[in-house]
Amino acid sequence: MKHLIDLKTWPRREHFAFFSAFEEPFFGLTANVDCTAAQAEAKRLGVSFFLYYLYHALEAANEVEAFRYRIENGQVYCYDRIHASATLGRADHTFAFSFIEQHDTLAGFIAAAEAEIAAVQASTGLRLTATTGRPDVVHCSALPWVRFTALSHARSFSHPDSCPKISFGQVFEDGATRRMPVSVNLHHGLGDGYHAGLFLAALQRRLG
């Protein structure tokens, strides 16, 4: 479900109009999160660390209203709940897009994610469909080979896009702590650094 934002009374109406006129309205930042406890908990549960942190990243994104805003036909809508469109890799080093519905429980999310992973492994190409291209998603990707400090995304400026983009990098040791870089890209008409900070704080709280 979604509801229409009244642009006449919305406090961000000028921000939205200003940044929506940009050729590149997205901004991005990268921060390291402490994932020491999260890795230990995923191991204890016997679940994929990738799916564990992806679930909690989606929960964190759903906490921040700006991450649930979408621009559709020039109007701004707020979705009640958003899901994941994650890039999933194959053995031949290609990848495909997916749709992973968010669930109330980690177990439900992992079951849905494993079904999508199996579908990707049995397919070829990008799997560009109306489902993987839904607007009520966060575009997610993982680069476990790279301890990146910044990240940019390929974009078609002619294609209207307002979905947040979250990428996760290589886990690394920092003394007794294990950290993971997280890149966040948001449409500046819909959110600011403050909202990216809210997301990262919510994610860190969830990861322990």
Tab-separated table of C-alpha atoms in Angstrom:
chain	number	residue	atom	x	y	z
A	1	MET	CA	0.000	0.000	0.000
A	2	LYS	CA	1.048	3.590	-0.595
A	3	HIS	CA	-0.359	7.043	0.022
A	4	LEU	CA	0.072	10.264	-1.896
A	5	ILE	CA	2.105	13.075	-0.340
A	6	ASP	CA	0.414	16.477	-0.622
A	7	LEU	CA	3.173	18.535	-2.221
A	8	LYS	CA	1.410	21.798	-1.318
A	9	THR	CA	1.914	21.196	2.395
A	10	TRP	CA	4.970	18.921	2.345
A	11	PRO	CA	7.938	20.561	4.139
A	12	ARG	CA	10.262	19.183	1.423
A	13	ARG	CA	8.319	20.630	-1.513
A	14	GLU	CA	11.067	23.112	-2.457
A	15	HIS	CA	13.817	20.534	-1.939
A	16	PHE	CA	11.900	18.110	-4.129
A	17	ALA	CA	11.378	20.634	-6.918
A	18	PHE	CA	14.987	21.830	-6.761
A	19	PHE	CA	16.770	18.476	-6.834
A	20	SER	CA	14.297	16.814	-9.192
A	21	ALA	CA	15.486	19.229	-11.885
A	22	PHE	CA	19.066	17.905	-11.618
A	23	GLU	CA	20.506	15.554	-14.229
A	24	GLU	CA	21.870	13.548	-11.274
A	25	PRO	CA	19.618	14.033	-8.232
A	26	PHE	CA	21.200	11.212	-6.199
A	27	PHE	CA	23.822	11.751	-3.508
A	28	GLY	CA	25.843	9.061	-1.780
A	29	LEU	CA	27.954	8.372	1.257
A	30	THR	CA	29.846	5.427	2.682
A	31	ALA	CA	30.349	4.451	6.312
A	32	ASN	CA	31.702	1.433	8.178
A	33	VAL	CA	29.387	-0.487	10.499
A	34	ASP	CA	30.435	-2.813	13.297
A	35	CYS	CA	29.292	-6.308	12.302
A	36	THR	CA	31.156	-8.325	14.956
A	37	ALA	CA	28.039	-9.407	16.853
A	38	ALA	CA	26.009	-9.841	13.647
A	39	GLN	CA	28.487	-12.288	12.128
A	40	ALA	CA	28.580	-14.262	15.360
A	41	GLU	CA	24.768	-14.364	15.519
A	42	ALA	CA	24.424	-15.469	11.880
A	43	LYS	CA	26.930	-18.248	12.569
A	44	ARG	CA	25.054	-19.288	15.706
A	45	LEU	CA	21.788	-19.451	13.742
A	46	GLY	CA	23.456	-21.288	10.872
A	47	VAL	CA	22.246	-18.760	8.290
A	48	SER	CA	23.941	-16.811	5.509
A	49	PHE	CA	25.547	-13.639	6.819
A	50	PHE	CA	24.543	-11.883	3.581
A	51	LEU	CA	20.876	-12.712	4.097
A	52	TYR	CA	21.135	-11.882	7.804
A	53	TYR	CA	22.422	-8.365	7.240
A	54	LEU	CA	20.190	-7.817	4.196
A	55	TYR	CA	17.118	-8.556	6.314
A	56	HIS	CA	18.222	-6.120	8.991
A	57	ALA	CA	19.150	-3.477	6.402
A	58	LEU	CA	15.607	-3.688	5.022
A	59	GLU	CA	14.163	-3.414	8.516
A	60	ALA	CA	16.324	-0.331	9.099
A	61	ALA	CA	15.274	1.197	5.758
A	62	ASN	CA	11.619	0.657	6.609
A	63	GLU	CA	12.136	2.581	9.846
A	64	VAL	CA	13.125	5.742	7.930
A	65	GLU	CA	10.200	7.289	6.069
A	66	ALA	CA	12.444	8.973	3.483
A	67	PHE	CA	13.546	5.520	2.304
A	68	ARG	CA	9.901	4.672	1.575
A	69	TYR	CA	9.241	7.722	-0.640
A	70	ARG	CA	8.992	7.174	-4.395
A	71	ILE	CA	8.426	9.543	-7.306
A	72	GLU	CA	5.765	8.289	-9.706
A	73	ASN	CA	4.504	10.444	-12.589
A	74	GLY	CA	5.782	13.584	-10.910
A	75	GLN	CA	4.041	12.838	-7.616
A	76	VAL	CA	5.562	11.606	-4.359
A	77	TYR	CA	4.142	8.536	-2.656
A	78	CYS	CA	5.058	6.914	0.637
A	79	TYR	CA	4.914	3.125	0.688
A	80	ASP	CA	3.862	1.342	3.861
A	81	ARG	CA	6.570	-1.261	3.343
A	82	ILE	CA	9.511	-1.672	1.010
A	83	HIS	CA	11.354	-4.790	-0.117
A	84	ALA	CA	14.669	-5.739	-1.739
A	85	SER	CA	15.707	-5.880	-5.365
A	86	ALA	CA	19.136	-7.403	-4.882
A	87	THR	CA	21.717	-8.350	-7.471
A	88	LEU	CA	22.489	-12.047	-7.027
A	89	GLY	CA	25.538	-13.716	-8.535
A	90	ARG	CA	25.951	-16.945	-10.459
A	91	ALA	CA	28.830	-19.424	-10.746
A	92	ASP	CA	29.723	-18.012	-14.187
A	93	HIS	CA	30.289	-14.563	-12.592
A	94	THR	CA	27.197	-13.012	-14.146
A	95	PHE	CA	24.430	-11.614	-11.977
A	96	ALA	CA	20.682	-11.128	-12.156
A	97	PHE	CA	18.126	-8.902	-10.494
A	98	SER	CA	15.730	-10.299	-7.928
A	99	PHE	CA	12.719	-9.409	-5.843
A	100	ILE	CA	12.860	-10.468	-2.198
A	101	GLU	CA	9.782	-9.641	-0.163
A	102	GLN	CA	10.403	-8.371	3.329
A	103	HIS	CA	8.891	-10.546	6.068
A	104	ASP	CA	8.118	-10.036	9.731
A	105	THR	CA	10.646	-12.725	10.649
A	106	LEU	CA	14.197	-13.496	9.616
A	107	ALA	CA	13.186	-17.089	8.846
A	108	GLY	CA	10.433	-15.967	6.471
A	109	PHE	CA	12.765	-13.568	4.717
A	110	ILE	CA	15.495	-16.191	4.306
A	111	ALA	CA	13.004	-18.674	2.827
A	112	ALA	CA	11.881	-16.081	0.261
A	113	ALA	CA	15.483	-15.101	-0.490
A	114	GLU	CA	16.623	-18.696	-0.964
A	115	ALA	CA	13.807	-19.253	-3.471
A	116	GLU	CA	14.981	-16.208	-5.440
A	117	ILE	CA	18.608	-17.352	-5.287
A	118	ALA	CA	17.578	-20.729	-6.711
A	119	ALA	CA	15.599	-18.992	-9.480
A	120	VAL	CA	18.615	-16.868	-10.387
A	121	GLN	CA	20.904	-19.889	-10.486
A	122	ALA	CA	18.505	-21.646	-12.859
A	123	SER	CA	18.233	-18.644	-15.192
A	124	THR	CA	20.327	-16.627	-17.602
A	125	GLY	CA	20.388	-12.909	-18.331
A	126	LEU	CA	19.397	-10.039	-16.065
A	127	ARG	CA	15.834	-11.149	-15.195
A	128	LEU	CA	14.432	-7.696	-15.933
A	129	THR	CA	10.721	-8.015	-15.151
A	130	ALA	CA	7.907	-5.935	-13.734
A	131	THR	CA	8.525	-7.735	-10.431
A	132	THR	CA	12.277	-7.138	-10.169
A	133	GLY	CA	11.642	-3.562	-11.356
A	134	ARG	CA	8.975	-2.714	-8.781
A	135	PRO	CA	9.191	0.790	-7.313
A	136	ASP	CA	8.646	-0.338	-3.712
A	137	VAL	CA	12.152	-1.746	-3.369
A	138	VAL	CA	15.635	-0.807	-2.278
A	139	HIS	CA	18.282	-1.674	-4.859
A	140	CYS	CA	20.847	-3.757	-2.968
A	141	SER	CA	24.210	-5.208	-3.939
A	142	ALA	CA	27.142	-6.858	-2.202
A	143	LEU	CA	30.813	-6.579	-3.120
A	144	PRO	CA	32.427	-8.944	-0.598
A	145	TRP	CA	35.741	-8.776	-2.483
A	146	VAL	CA	36.292	-5.027	-1.999
A	147	ARG	CA	36.783	-2.935	1.130
A	148	PHE	CA	35.488	0.134	-0.708
A	149	THR	CA	35.507	3.652	0.698
A	150	ALA	CA	33.195	5.109	-1.962
A	151	LEU	CA	30.940	3.740	-4.672
A	152	SER	CA	29.033	5.061	-7.686
A	153	HIS	CA	26.216	3.471	-9.678
A	154	ALA	CA	25.516	3.158	-13.381
A	155	ARG	CA	22.359	5.139	-14.135
A	156	SER	CA	20.206	6.053	-17.103
A	157	PHE	CA	19.335	9.687	-16.536
A	158	SER	CA	16.369	9.407	-18.913
A	159	HIS	CA	14.821	6.690	-16.739
A	160	PRO	CA	12.877	8.035	-13.739
A	161	ASP	CA	14.429	6.441	-10.666
A	162	SER	CA	13.906	7.244	-7.016
A	163	CYS	CA	14.745	3.930	-5.318
A	164	PRO	CA	17.463	4.080	-2.641
A	165	LYS	CA	20.593	2.064	-3.375
A	166	ILE	CA	22.492	0.257	-0.622
A	167	SER	CA	25.727	-1.653	-1.207
A	168	PHE	CA	27.747	-3.752	1.215
A	169	GLY	CA	31.492	-4.299	0.998
A	170	GLN	CA	34.165	-6.632	2.307
A	171	VAL	CA	34.227	-7.335	6.042
A	172	PHE	CA	37.571	-6.429	7.572
A	173	GLU	CA	39.232	-6.621	10.966
A	174	ASP	CA	39.822	-3.472	12.991
A	175	GLY	CA	41.520	-4.687	16.131
A	176	ALA	CA	39.035	-6.948	17.897
A	177	THR	CA	36.168	-5.521	15.838
A	178	ARG	CA	34.915	-6.633	12.434
A	179	ARG	CA	33.588	-3.855	10.223
A	180	MET	CA	31.792	-3.674	6.899
A	181	PRO	CA	31.545	-0.694	4.522
A	182	VAL	CA	28.002	0.308	3.613
A	183	SER	CA	27.257	2.690	0.754
A	184	VAL	CA	23.949	4.597	0.725
A	185	ASN	CA	22.610	6.521	-2.279
A	186	LEU	CA	19.402	8.557	-2.006
A	187	HIS	CA	17.415	10.858	-4.262
A	188	HIS	CA	18.151	14.278	-2.749
A	189	GLY	CA	14.632	15.464	-3.456
A	190	LEU	CA	13.366	12.814	-1.041
A	191	GLY	CA	16.052	12.717	1.622
A	192	ASP	CA	19.256	14.231	2.960
A	193	GLY	CA	22.362	13.167	4.841
A	194	TYR	CA	20.265	13.268	8.010
A	195	HIS	CA	18.062	10.464	6.697
A	196	ALA	CA	21.053	8.430	5.526
A	197	GLY	CA	22.415	8.844	9.055
A	198	LEU	CA	19.133	7.627	10.556
A	199	PHE	CA	19.323	4.524	8.378
A	200	LEU	CA	22.925	3.761	9.309
A	201	ALA	CA	22.176	4.259	13.010
A	202	ALA	CA	19.162	1.914	12.741
A	203	LEU	CA	21.245	-0.660	10.889
A	204	GLN	CA	24.022	-0.494	13.471
A	205	ARG	CA	21.514	-0.889	16.291
A	206	ARG	CA	20.118	-3.995	14.602
A	207	LEU	CA	23.531	-5.512	13.905
A	208	GLY	CA	24.505	-5.120	17.580
